[in-house]
XYZ file of N, CA, C and O in Angstrom:
860
model
N 15.355 -9.191 -5.668
C 14.421 -8.599 -6.604
C 13.513 -7.597 -5.920
O 12.509 -7.202 -6.463
N 13.865 -7.204 -4.738
C 12.994 -6.303 -3.995
C 12.789 -4.991 -4.712
O 13.678 -4.499 -5.376
N 11.619 -4.429 -4.566
C 11.317 -3.151 -5.193
C 11.745 -2.028 -4.270
O 11.105 -1.739 -3.282
N 12.852 -1.379 -4.568
C 13.410 -0.308 -3.747
C 13.586 -0.778 -2.309
O 13.342 -0.060 -1.370
N 13.957 -2.012 -2.149
C 14.074 -2.576 -0.817
C 15.130 -1.861 0.004
O 16.146 -1.433 -0.507
N 14.861 -1.792 1.300
C 15.782 -1.199 2.249
C 16.162 0.227 1.875
O 17.237 0.693 2.193
N 15.267 0.911 1.208
C 15.498 2.292 0.825
C 14.414 3.155 1.432
O 13.248 2.822 1.387
N 14.802 4.262 1.998
C 13.834 5.163 2.595
C 13.851 6.476 1.842
O 14.898 7.027 1.577
N 12.668 6.982 1.516
C 12.583 8.257 0.846
C 12.271 9.320 1.878
O 12.639 9.217 3.029
N 11.540 10.339 1.485
C 11.197 11.432 2.391
C 10.528 10.902 3.640
O 9.941 9.837 3.641
N 10.591 11.688 4.693
C 10.034 11.240 5.967
C 8.540 10.988 5.834
O 7.836 11.699 5.151
N 8.075 9.958 6.505
C 6.644 9.642 6.476
C 5.881 10.665 7.287
O 6.435 11.381 8.106
N 4.566 10.718 7.068
C 3.748 11.673 7.797
C 3.878 11.452 9.296
O 3.780 10.339 9.776
N 4.049 12.524 10.028
C 4.211 12.408 11.479
C 2.976 11.813 12.120
O 3.053 11.130 13.132
N 1.827 12.047 11.535
C 0.584 11.570 12.147
C 0.369 10.082 11.957
O -0.458 9.493 12.634
N 1.106 9.458 11.008
C 0.853 8.048 10.724
C 2.065 7.159 10.894
O 1.926 5.953 11.025
N 3.255 7.731 10.903
C 4.460 6.908 10.913
C 4.515 6.009 12.139
O 4.862 4.832 12.045
N 4.186 6.545 13.292
C 4.270 5.753 14.522
C 3.328 4.564 14.473
O 3.638 3.497 15.004
N 2.209 4.716 13.809
C 1.241 3.639 13.739
C 1.728 2.500 12.862
O 1.218 1.383 12.947
N 2.694 2.757 12.002
C 3.190 1.721 11.114
C 4.299 0.886 11.733
O 4.693 -0.128 11.177
N 4.796 1.291 12.874
C 5.945 0.604 13.444
C 5.649 -0.850 13.765
O 6.542 -1.683 13.742
N 4.397 -1.165 14.049
C 4.063 -2.539 14.390
C 3.333 -3.239 13.267
O 2.901 -4.379 13.429
N 3.174 -2.569 12.115
C 2.424 -3.163 11.014
C 3.347 -3.937 10.097
O 4.461 -3.535 9.831
N 2.856 -5.063 9.581
C 3.619 -5.818 8.600
C 3.541 -5.083 7.284
O 2.479 -4.708 6.848
N 4.668 -4.910 6.615
C 4.644 -4.277 5.316
C 5.488 -3.041 5.308
O 6.130 -2.701 6.273
N 5.439 -2.335 4.186
C 6.244 -1.154 4.023
C 7.615 -1.582 3.605
O 8.228 -2.410 4.218
N 8.075 -1.065 2.536
C 9.393 -1.406 2.107
C 9.411 -1.468 0.619
O 8.391 -1.545 0.002
N 10.620 -1.457 0.031
C 10.702 -1.489 -1.404
C 11.715 -2.474 -1.878
O 12.731 -2.645 -1.297
N 11.437 -3.089 -2.980
C 12.306 -4.115 -3.477
C 12.298 -4.093 -4.981
O 11.267 -4.119 -5.576
N 13.450 -4.039 -5.599
C 13.478 -4.067 -7.045
C 13.010 -5.409 -7.524
O 13.693 -6.377 -7.409
N 11.833 -5.470 -8.077
C 11.212 -6.718 -8.429
C 10.792 -6.715 -9.879
O 10.908 -5.735 -10.563
N 10.247 -7.811 -10.363
C 9.878 -8.029 -11.741
C 8.876 -7.071 -12.347
O 8.397 -6.188 -11.725
N 8.571 -7.367 -13.562
C 7.683 -6.484 -14.306
C 6.241 -6.807 -14.213
O 5.648 -6.592 -13.685
N 5.304 -7.024 -14.610
C 3.866 -6.974 -14.526
C 3.283 -6.680 -13.170
O 3.894 -6.836 -12.175
N 2.081 -6.322 -13.229
C 1.380 -6.017 -12.017
C -0.080 -6.382 -12.141
O -0.637 -6.378 -13.199
N -0.661 -6.727 -11.049
C -2.090 -6.985 -10.948
C -2.572 -8.047 -11.899
O -3.458 -7.825 -12.721
N -1.989 -9.228 -11.809
C -2.549 -10.355 -12.514
C -2.007 -10.545 -13.919
O -1.737 -9.617 -14.638
N -1.885 -11.808 -14.302
C -1.346 -12.128 -15.609
C -2.213 -11.560 -16.698
O -3.420 -11.683 -16.688
N -1.565 -10.952 -17.679
C -2.284 -10.461 -18.831
C -3.226 -9.334 -18.533
O -4.074 -8.994 -19.357
N -3.139 -8.739 -17.387
C -4.035 -7.649 -17.033
C -3.663 -6.418 -17.828
O -2.580 -5.914 -17.709
N -4.569 -5.956 -18.642
C -4.304 -4.754 -19.422
C -5.362 -3.705 -19.168
O -5.601 -2.827 -19.969
N -6.013 -3.829 -18.050
C -7.081 -2.904 -17.734
C -6.520 -1.594 -17.246
O -5.398 -1.519 -16.772
N -7.293 -0.506 -17.338
C -6.821 0.779 -16.843
C -6.798 0.791 -15.342
O -7.126 -0.195 -14.692
N -6.456 1.919 -14.781
C -6.432 2.069 -13.336
C -7.797 1.849 -12.755
O -8.755 1.561 -13.461
N -7.950 1.977 -11.444
C -9.192 1.678 -10.783
C -10.333 2.459 -11.405
O -10.249 3.647 -11.624
N -11.397 1.755 -11.706
C -12.534 2.404 -12.329
C -13.338 3.157 -11.297
O -13.374 2.816 -10.129
N -14.020 4.195 -11.758
C -14.825 4.996 -10.851
C -16.006 4.186 -10.374
O -16.651 3.483 -11.125
N -16.303 4.265 -9.114
C -17.439 3.554 -8.546
C -17.845 4.261 -7.280
O -17.287 5.284 -6.903
N -18.810 3.705 -6.601
C -19.264 4.314 -5.368
C -18.167 4.332 -4.316
O -18.223 5.116 -3.374
N -17.168 3.461 -4.485
C -16.099 3.406 -3.490
C -15.031 4.453 -3.752
O -14.139 4.640 -2.948
N -15.081 5.126 -4.900
C -14.059 6.099 -5.247
C -14.590 7.508 -5.108
O -15.589 7.864 -5.724
N -13.927 8.357 -4.293
C -14.393 9.727 -4.103
C -13.986 10.650 -5.247
O -14.329 11.811 -5.259
N -13.216 10.146 -6.250
C -12.751 10.988 -7.352
C -13.094 10.350 -8.692
O -12.218 10.029 -9.487
N -14.382 10.162 -8.988
C -14.773 9.449 -10.205
C -14.452 10.189 -11.486
O -14.413 9.584 -12.547
N -14.234 11.513 -11.436
C -14.022 12.296 -12.645
C -12.556 12.429 -13.029
O -12.241 13.019 -14.055
N -11.650 11.906 -12.224
C -10.224 12.001 -12.527
C -9.878 10.982 -13.616
O -10.214 9.808 -13.509
N -9.202 11.443 -14.659
C -8.792 10.560 -15.750
C -7.441 9.959 -15.410
O -6.408 10.609 -15.497
N -7.448 8.703 -15.041
C -6.214 8.017 -14.671
C -5.559 7.380 -15.891
O -6.256 7.019 -16.850
N -4.250 7.229 -15.867
C -3.557 6.627 -17.017
C -3.931 5.158 -17.188
O -4.232 4.462 -16.220
N -3.927 4.726 -18.447
C -4.159 3.318 -18.747
C -2.830 2.580 -18.633
O -1.858 2.924 -19.314
N -2.774 1.592 -17.773
C -1.543 0.847 -17.530
C -1.713 -0.563 -18.076
O -2.593 -1.301 -17.633
N -0.889 -0.925 -19.042
C -0.983 -2.238 -19.677
C 0.195 -3.108 -19.266
O 1.334 -2.668 -19.282
N -0.107 -4.345 -18.916
C 0.920 -5.280 -18.471
C 0.752 -6.615 -19.197
O -0.362 -7.093 -19.359
N 1.846 -7.225 -19.611
C 1.759 -8.514 -20.302
C 1.511 -9.658 -19.328
O 1.621 -9.496 -18.117
N 1.195 -10.819 -19.878
C 0.932 -11.979 -19.045
C 2.166 -12.691 -18.548
O 2.072 -13.643 -17.777
N 3.350 -12.226 -18.945
C 4.587 -12.890 -18.539
C 4.919 -12.679 -17.072
O 5.737 -13.396 -16.503
N 4.301 -11.674 -16.483
C 4.507 -11.424 -15.044
C 3.150 -11.206 -14.386
O 2.352 -10.409 -14.846
N 2.916 -11.920 -13.322
C 1.632 -11.850 -12.647
C 1.805 -11.197 -11.282
O 2.320 -11.810 -10.361
N 1.360 -9.959 -11.185
C 1.354 -9.284 -9.890
C -0.080 -9.279 -9.398
O -0.956 -8.696 -10.009
N -0.318 -9.962 -8.305
C -1.668 -10.062 -7.769
C -1.749 -9.323 -6.443
O -0.762 -9.229 -5.700
N -2.933 -8.811 -6.150
C -3.174 -8.069 -4.915
C -4.254 -8.805 -4.126
O -5.424 -8.768 -4.485
N -3.831 -9.460 -3.074
C -4.728 -10.308 -2.307
C -5.419 -9.523 -1.194
O -4.772 -8.931 -0.331
N -6.737 -9.518 -1.253
C -7.562 -8.874 -0.216
C -7.289 -7.372 -0.090
O -7.310 -6.821 1.013
N -7.063 -6.711 -1.210
C -6.873 -5.268 -1.189
C -8.237 -4.586 -1.284
O -8.532 -3.855 -2.242
N -9.063 -4.854 -0.303
C -10.408 -4.280 -0.268
C -10.713 -3.748 1.118
O -10.161 -4.215 2.120
N -11.577 -2.749 1.158
C -11.998 -2.168 2.428
C -13.458 -1.736 2.304
O -13.895 -1.293 1.238
N -14.184 -1.857 3.380
C -15.573 -1.395 3.392
C -15.655 0.119 3.477
O -16.701 0.709 3.215
N -14.537 0.755 3.833
C -14.490 2.214 3.908
C -14.105 2.774 2.540
O -13.055 2.426 2.004
N -14.921 3.634 1.935
C -14.631 4.119 0.575
C -13.342 4.920 0.465
O -12.678 4.874 -0.582
N -12.967 5.650 1.508
C -11.733 6.424 1.448
C -10.531 5.478 1.502
O -9.573 5.624 0.737
N -10.567 4.515 2.393
C -9.485 3.532 2.450
C -9.380 2.761 1.140
O -8.277 2.454 0.676
N -10.524 2.453 0.526
C -10.489 1.749 -0.745
C -9.841 2.596 -1.828
O -9.103 2.090 -2.671
N -10.092 3.888 -1.800
C -9.463 4.785 -2.769
C -7.947 4.794 -2.591
O -7.189 4.819 -3.576
N -7.492 4.771 -1.330
C -6.057 4.707 -1.050
C -5.472 3.412 -1.612
O -4.431 3.414 -2.294
N -6.127 2.301 -1.357
C -5.656 1.010 -1.849
C -5.625 0.969 -3.376
O -4.667 0.472 -3.977
N -6.652 1.508 -4.000
C -6.721 1.491 -5.463
C -5.570 2.273 -6.089
O -4.900 1.794 -7.016
N -5.326 3.482 -5.586
C -4.259 4.296 -6.166
C -2.881 3.733 -5.833
O -1.959 3.802 -6.658
N -2.726 3.162 -4.651
C -1.438 2.550 -4.290
C -1.139 1.364 -5.210
O 0.009 1.171 -5.634
N -2.158 0.565 -5.521
C -1.969 -0.545 -6.458
C -1.510 -0.048 -7.818
O -0.609 -0.619 -8.435
N -2.144 1.022 -8.276
C -1.807 1.525 -9.605
C -0.391 2.089 -9.656
O 0.275 2.014 -10.692
N 0.101 2.630 -8.544
C 1.485 3.101 -8.515
C 2.439 1.933 -8.678
O 3.443 2.022 -9.402
N 2.150 0.833 -8.023
C 2.985 -0.358 -8.159
C 2.910 -0.883 -9.593
O 3.926 -1.210 -10.222
N 1.711 -0.965 -10.131
C 1.534 -1.432 -11.506
C 2.304 -0.544 -12.482
O 2.933 -1.013 -13.417
N 2.229 0.761 -12.238
C 2.907 1.707 -13.128
C 4.413 1.483 -13.125
O 5.068 1.544 -14.177
N 4.985 1.224 -11.954
C 6.424 1.011 -11.863
C 6.877 -0.213 -12.623
O 7.854 -0.160 -13.389
N 6.171 -1.322 -12.459
C 6.556 -2.534 -13.162
C 6.282 -2.425 -14.663
O 7.041 -2.943 -15.484
N 5.200 -1.747 -15.013
C 4.921 -1.531 -16.432
C 6.027 -0.712 -17.074
O 6.395 -0.938 -18.242
N 6.591 0.234 -16.343
C 7.684 1.054 -16.865
C 8.942 0.216 -17.100
O 9.674 0.432 -18.078
N 9.210 -0.733 -16.216
C 10.349 -1.629 -16.413
C 10.147 -2.448 -17.676
O 11.034 -2.563 -18.523
N 8.972 -3.015 -17.825
C 8.687 -3.861 -18.979
C 8.781 -3.061 -20.275
O 9.279 -3.533 -21.287
N 8.285 -1.835 -20.227
C 8.286 -0.992 -21.421
C 9.614 -0.271 -21.627
O 9.757 0.487 -22.588
N 10.576 -0.476 -20.712
C 11.885 0.193 -20.787
C 11.695 1.712 -20.813
O 12.269 2.421 -21.631
N 10.892 2.192 -19.871
C 10.487 3.606 -19.868
C 10.678 4.222 -18.481
O 9.728 4.371 -17.708
N 11.900 4.629 -18.129
C 12.151 5.229 -16.807
C 11.410 6.538 -16.581
O 11.215 6.941 -15.424
N 10.997 7.196 -17.658
C 10.298 8.474 -17.538
C 8.784 8.308 -17.670
O 8.085 9.213 -18.135
N 8.287 7.177 -17.257
C 6.867 6.849 -17.379
C 5.951 7.947 -16.847
O 6.100 8.407 -15.710
N 5.014 8.366 -17.660
C 4.036 9.368 -17.226
C 3.100 8.794 -16.173
O 2.621 9.519 -15.295
N 2.815 7.506 -16.249
C 1.941 6.883 -15.258
C 2.586 6.898 -13.882
O 1.912 7.134 -12.867
N 3.896 6.662 -13.819
C 4.609 6.737 -12.544
C 4.523 8.153 -11.995
O 4.264 8.359 -10.797
N 4.746 9.137 -12.836
C 4.662 10.533 -12.400
C 3.269 10.886 -11.903
O 3.118 11.711 -11.002
N 2.264 10.255 -12.467
C 0.888 10.517 -12.057
C 0.645 10.055 -10.620
O -0.059 10.716 -9.852
N 1.245 8.928 -10.245
C 0.981 8.342 -8.934
C 2.057 8.615 -7.886
O 1.914 8.196 -6.736
N 3.139 9.298 -8.264
C 4.189 9.649 -7.303
C 4.244 11.162 -7.120
O 4.065 11.911 -8.089
N 4.503 11.597 -5.904
C 4.764 13.016 -5.701
C 6.122 13.348 -6.300
O 6.939 12.469 -6.566
N 6.374 14.633 -6.484
C 7.624 15.068 -7.091
C 8.831 14.569 -6.303
O 9.854 14.200 -6.875
N 8.722 14.527 -4.980
C 9.842 14.122 -4.153
C 10.202 12.658 -4.257
O 11.313 12.258 -3.908
N 9.286 11.818 -4.749
C 9.520 10.380 -4.824
C 9.875 9.939 -6.249
O 10.467 8.882 -6.438
N 9.538 10.749 -7.236
C 9.727 10.326 -8.625
C 11.178 9.980 -8.946
O 11.456 9.044 -9.696
N 12.111 10.724 -8.376
C 13.514 10.448 -8.648
C 13.929 9.076 -8.153
O 14.663 8.350 -8.836
N 13.449 8.687 -6.978
C 13.781 7.377 -6.438
C 13.172 6.276 -7.283
O 13.823 5.261 -7.571
N 11.920 6.464 -7.686
C 11.266 5.460 -8.517
C 11.993 5.325 -9.858
O 12.178 4.213 -10.362
N 12.414 6.441 -10.419
C 13.141 6.394 -11.685
C 14.449 5.626 -11.532
O 14.814 4.814 -12.398
N 15.158 5.861 -10.432
C 16.415 5.131 -10.212
C 16.157 3.634 -10.081
O 16.950 2.809 -10.548
N 15.056 3.287 -9.410
C 14.695 1.869 -9.280
C 14.417 1.258 -10.650
O 14.903 0.175 -10.970
N 13.645 1.937 -11.479
C 13.340 1.442 -12.819
C 14.624 1.293 -13.633
O 14.849 0.279 -14.306
N 15.518 2.291 -13.550
C 16.757 2.258 -14.307
C 17.712 1.171 -13.808
O 18.586 0.717 -14.569
N 17.540 0.735 -12.557
C 18.384 -0.355 -12.072
C 18.113 -1.633 -12.862
O 18.939 -2.549 -12.878
N 16.974 -1.695 -13.527
C 16.655 -2.794 -14.441
C 16.998 -2.425 -15.878
O 17.712 -3.143 -16.565
N 16.443 -1.311 -16.327
C 16.569 -0.967 -17.743
C 18.014 -0.702 -18.157
O 18.400 -1.013 -19.283
N 18.828 -0.137 -17.268
C 20.232 0.108 -17.604
C 21.007 -1.202 -17.783
O 22.081 -1.210 -18.392
N 20.467 -2.284 -17.237
C 21.110 -3.598 -17.365
C 20.375 -4.496 -18.357
O 20.618 -5.708 -18.407
N 19.463 -3.895 -19.117
C 18.687 -4.646 -20.120
C 17.854 -5.751 -19.485
O 17.649 -6.814 -20.085
N 17.340 -5.490 -18.285
C 16.536 -6.485 -17.599
C 15.059 -6.125 -17.626
O 14.675 -4.960 -17.592
N 14.247 -7.151 -17.709
C 12.815 -7.006 -17.503
C 12.436 -7.996 -16.404
O 13.307 -8.623 -15.800
N 11.150 -8.123 -16.108
C 10.751 -9.015 -15.026
C 9.688 -9.993 -15.499
O 8.872 -9.680 -16.358
N 9.731 -11.188 -14.940
C 8.782 -12.242 -15.284
C 8.421 -12.997 -14.012
O 9.012 -12.778 -12.955
N 7.446 -13.883 -14.104
C 7.092 -14.712 -12.962
C 5.852 -14.232 -12.243
O 4.949 -13.653 -12.848
N 5.821 -14.480 -10.951
C 4.657 -14.147 -10.141
C 5.082 -13.368 -8.896
O 6.075 -13.700 -8.255
N 4.300 -12.351 -8.559
C 4.586 -11.546 -7.378
C 3.275 -11.188 -6.674
O 2.613 -10.236 -7.060
N 2.900 -11.931 -5.651
C 1.704 -11.563 -4.885
C 2.008 -10.479 -3.855
O 3.053 -10.500 -3.214
N 1.101 -9.533 -3.742
C 1.163 -8.494 -2.709
C -0.020 -8.737 -1.773
O -1.161 -8.834 -2.229
N 0.245 -8.818 -0.482
C -0.807 -9.248 0.436
C -0.704 -8.530 1.783
O 0.242 -7.798 2.045
N -1.704 -8.766 2.596
C -1.784 -8.222 3.955
C -1.693 -6.694 3.990
O -0.914 -6.124 4.756
N -2.498 -6.000 3.194
C -2.460 -4.532 3.231
C -3.157 -3.979 4.467
O -4.164 -4.516 4.932
N -2.606 -2.908 5.012
C -3.213 -2.213 6.151
C -3.117 -0.712 5.887
O -2.056 -0.211 5.529
N -4.229 -0.020 6.080
C -4.278 1.421 5.841
C -4.560 2.145 7.153
O -5.431 1.748 7.920
N -3.813 3.215 7.403
C -4.049 4.094 8.547
C -4.231 5.506 7.997
O -3.349 6.012 7.306
N -5.364 6.116 8.294
C -5.655 7.449 7.775
C -5.177 8.530 8.744
O -5.258 8.373 9.965
N -4.663 9.622 8.194
C -4.293 10.769 9.016
C -5.560 11.511 9.443
O -6.592 11.456 8.767
N -5.482 12.186 10.562
C -6.658 12.863 11.104
C -7.175 13.953 10.165
O -8.378 14.223 10.120
N -6.275 14.572 9.398
C -6.716 15.654 8.516
C -7.342 15.152 7.223
O -7.849 15.944 6.421
N -7.311 13.842 6.997
C -7.928 13.267 5.822
C -7.144 13.435 4.538
O -7.558 12.965 3.478
N -5.978 14.100 4.598
C -5.186 14.328 3.405
C -3.961 13.421 3.331
O -3.213 13.478 2.363
N -3.759 12.621 4.343
C -2.615 11.726 4.363
C -3.040 10.324 4.764
O -4.069 10.127 5.419
N -2.257 9.346 4.362
C -2.534 7.954 4.715
C -1.218 7.190 4.752
O -0.241 7.570 4.097
N -1.186 6.137 5.524
C -0.034 5.240 5.570
C -0.516 3.846 5.196
O -1.560 3.390 5.660
N 0.227 3.192 4.345
C -0.119 1.848 3.884
C 1.048 0.913 4.147
O 2.204 1.253 3.867
N 0.769 -0.249 4.680
C 1.778 -1.295 4.803
C 1.258 -2.538 4.085
O 0.059 -2.797 4.039
N 2.192 -3.271 3.475
C 1.822 -4.525 2.819
C 3.068 -5.380 2.640
O 4.194 -4.940 2.913
N 2.884 -6.606 2.214
C 3.986 -7.537 2.027
C 3.971 -8.103 0.614
O 2.922 -8.165 -0.025
N 5.138 -8.520 0.139
C 5.221 -9.239 -1.127
C 6.022 -10.517 -0.938
O 6.841 -10.634 -0.020
N 5.757 -11.485 -1.811
C 6.455 -12.764 -1.793
C 7.163 -12.940 -3.139
O 6.526 -13.138 -4.171
N 8.493 -12.858 -3.128
C 9.272 -12.914 -4.354
C 9.723 -14.317 -4.742
O 10.578 -14.471 -5.617
N 9.130 -15.333 -4.138
C 9.580 -16.704 -4.385
C 9.599 -17.060 -5.865
O 10.488 -17.786 -6.336
N 8.616 -16.546 -6.610
C 8.497 -16.903 -8.023
C 8.664 -15.704 -8.947
O 8.206 -15.726 -10.095
N 9.312 -14.656 -8.466
C 9.579 -13.469 -9.278
C 11.015 -13.531 -9.792
O 11.939 -13.845 -9.047
N 11.198 -13.221 -11.080
C 12.520 -13.349 -11.683
C 12.785 -12.193 -12.644
O 11.870 -11.481 -13.049
N 14.056 -12.022 -12.989
C 14.424 -11.074 -14.038
C 14.848 -11.856 -15.277
O 15.308 -12.998 -15.181
N 14.696 -11.203 -16.429
C 15.149 -11.806 -17.681
C 15.894 -10.756 -18.499
O 15.398 -9.642 -18.678
N 17.076 -11.123 -18.967
C 17.864 -10.211 -19.781
C 17.245 -10.107 -21.170
O 16.967 -11.129 -21.817
N 17.024 -8.885 -21.638
C 16.377 -8.687 -22.932
C 17.226 -9.188 -24.097
O 16.691 -9.569 -25.134
N 18.550 -9.169 -23.938
C 19.447 -9.566 -25.028
C 19.817 -11.045 -24.968
O 19.749 -11.755 -25.970
N 20.216 -11.504 -23.793
C 20.670 -12.892 -23.669
C 19.545 -13.846 -23.285
O 19.703 -15.057 -23.381
N 18.435 -13.289 -22.797
C 17.276 -14.071 -22.327
C 17.579 -14.887 -21.071
O 16.817 -15.780 -20.710
N 18.680 -14.572 -20.433
C 19.019 -15.278 -19.195
C 18.029 -14.909 -18.099
O 17.730 -13.740 -17.883
N 17.551 -15.914 -17.384
C 16.567 -15.720 -16.314
C 17.244 -15.956 -14.970
O 17.963 -16.949 -14.790
N 17.004 -15.052 -14.031
C 17.581 -15.190 -12.697
C 16.551 -14.821 -11.640
O 15.712 -13.933 -11.848
N 16.635 -15.492 -10.505
C 15.825 -15.152 -9.359
C 16.707 -14.606 -8.256
O 17.866 -14.244 -8.490
N 16.180 -14.541 -7.043
C 16.999 -14.098 -5.923
C 18.104 -15.117 -5.641
O 17.922 -16.313 -5.874
N 19.243 -14.664 -5.127
C 20.306 -15.604 -4.766
C 19.813 -16.623 -3.739
O 18.916 -16.345 -2.939
N 20.388 -17.799 -3.762
C 20.014 -18.853 -2.819
C 20.140 -18.355 -1.387
O 21.108 -17.669 -1.039
N 19.160 -18.676 -0.566
C 19.181 -18.268 0.830
C 18.545 -16.926 1.108
O 18.432 -16.519 2.266
N 18.129 -16.209 0.056
C 17.498 -14.900 0.244
C 16.079 -15.074 0.748
O 15.309 -15.867 0.199
N 15.719 -14.361 1.790
C 14.338 -14.389 2.275
C 13.445 -13.755 1.214
O 13.671 -12.613 0.813
N 12.410 -14.459 0.740
C 11.603 -13.933 -0.359
C 10.576 -12.888 0.052
O 9.982 -12.234 -0.805
N 10.376 -12.720 1.343
C 9.325 -11.804 1.800
C 9.886 -10.406 2.052
O 10.914 -10.238 2.709
N 9.191 -9.414 1.510
C 9.591 -8.021 1.683
C 8.407 -7.234 2.213
O 7.285 -7.356 1.696
N 8.646 -6.458 3.257
C 7.594 -5.623 3.827
C 7.768 -4.193 3.333
O 8.886 -3.715 3.170
N 6.648 -3.537 3.077
C 6.657 -2.175 2.564
C 5.841 -1.241 3.443
O 4.753 -1.606 3.889
N 6.359 -0.048 3.635
C 5.620 1.021 4.307
C 5.583 2.211 3.362
O 6.629 2.692 2.927
N 4.398 2.650 3.042
C 4.225 3.733 2.078
C 3.404 4.844 2.713
O 2.388 4.579 3.364
N 3.835 6.081 2.545
C 3.033 7.237 2.926
C 2.427 7.821 1.660
O 3.089 7.892 0.620
N 1.176 8.221 1.736
C 0.490 8.777 0.582
C -0.156 10.106 0.947
O -0.601 10.297 2.088
N -0.205 11.003 -0.025
C -0.897 12.270 0.149
C -1.915 12.436 -0.968
O -1.692 11.987 -2.098
N -2.990 13.103 -0.653
C -4.061 13.323 -1.624
C -3.831 14.650 -2.324
O -3.771 15.702 -1.678
N -3.679 14.623 -3.656
C -3.404 15.862 -4.365
C -4.692 16.629 -4.676
O -5.787 16.207 -4.298
N -4.565 17.724 -5.387
C -5.712 18.579 -5.643
C -6.767 17.892 -6.510
O -7.949 18.247 -6.463
N -6.334 16.937 -7.308
C -7.287 16.205 -8.147
C -7.958 15.053 -7.405
O -8.838 14.389 -7.943
N -7.517 14.821 -6.165
C -8.093 13.732 -5.383
C -7.390 12.404 -5.568
O -7.909 11.367 -5.148
N -6.211 12.405 -6.188
C -5.442 11.181 -6.395
C -4.505 10.966 -5.213
O -3.807 11.893 -4.781
N -4.467 9.753 -4.701
C -3.552 9.416 -3.603
C -2.198 9.058 -4.203
O -2.042 8.042 -4.866
N -1.203 9.920 -3.959
C 0.125 9.737 -4.518
C 1.112 9.252 -3.457
O 1.050 9.667 -2.303
N 2.051 8.400 -3.877
C 3.126 7.985 -2.983
C 3.994 9.186 -2.635
O 4.465 9.891 -3.519
N 4.213 9.418 -1.360
C 5.091 10.512 -0.939
C 6.330 10.000 -0.222
O 7.296 10.741 -0.049
N 6.333 8.754 0.221
C 7.539 8.129 0.761
C 7.362 6.624 0.728
O 6.243 6.109 0.753
N 8.488 5.919 0.637
C 8.464 4.454 0.588
C 9.623 3.927 1.420
O 10.732 4.458 1.356
N 9.354 2.905 2.182
C 10.413 2.262 2.958
C 10.194 0.753 2.883
O 9.067 0.287 2.989
N 11.252 0.006 2.691
C 11.108 -1.433 2.587
C 12.155 -2.188 3.370
O 13.265 -1.705 3.572
N 11.790 -3.386 3.780
C 12.756 -4.224 4.502
C 12.458 -5.691 4.232
O 11.310 -6.131 4.313
N 13.507 -6.416 3.907
C 13.355 -7.837 3.604
C 13.287 -8.678 4.874
O 13.980 -8.404 5.854
N 12.428 -9.697 4.841
C 12.365 -10.656 5.930
C 11.530 -10.226 7.121
O 11.568 -10.873 8.161
N 10.779 -9.155 6.982
C 10.001 -8.650 8.113
C 8.523 -9.035 8.048
O 7.705 -8.507 8.811
N 8.152 -9.931 7.152
C 6.777 -10.429 7.134
C 6.785 -11.804 6.498
O 7.800 -12.262 5.976
N 5.651 -12.494 6.565
C 5.546 -13.837 6.017
C 4.072 -14.151 5.817
O 3.191 -13.377 6.199
N 3.819 -15.282 5.227
C 2.448 -15.713 5.017
C 1.827 -16.116 6.349
O 2.490 -16.746 7.157
């Protein structure tokens, strides 16, 4: 159920990629639908003192309670790092919301992905929707680490997910399935992000690998 697991997109930023080699996280795995907590229907990160782009109108992402995607300790005392974490969370939420809504062309996904990554994200979403699958269960994302590029326009994020309780459900037959027996449930992700002209941190590359992190 990994979200784009073991898939690499465009090359990561040269200034940050080396720093991620020893970090837990980074990676993609096609996983279930909801994001950021059961029944969470709140919009993207709200403007606050921790956000350097309070005037940007972010898409409202709604997720049902059937899938609980939680983000453990995704906080930083640094306002720029917090902005990176906030937008990275919303990109993940947008992807799972698109699966649930059967919407591979999600505008919210396009908002949080650079043009070079949107095609990969769409293929990941369609790997569910083309098979009439949605996602249910629980998916915690934890151990986030942010490394900022020296120019302030790039960042690298690593984090881990635990798919032990994440499942797919067929929309027509209602059949529920999890990962095959013996599959390591932990997936590490490495994400590169760039700050666009509106001040939004967008995913510019994603790399994932199963079994490279744990609780």
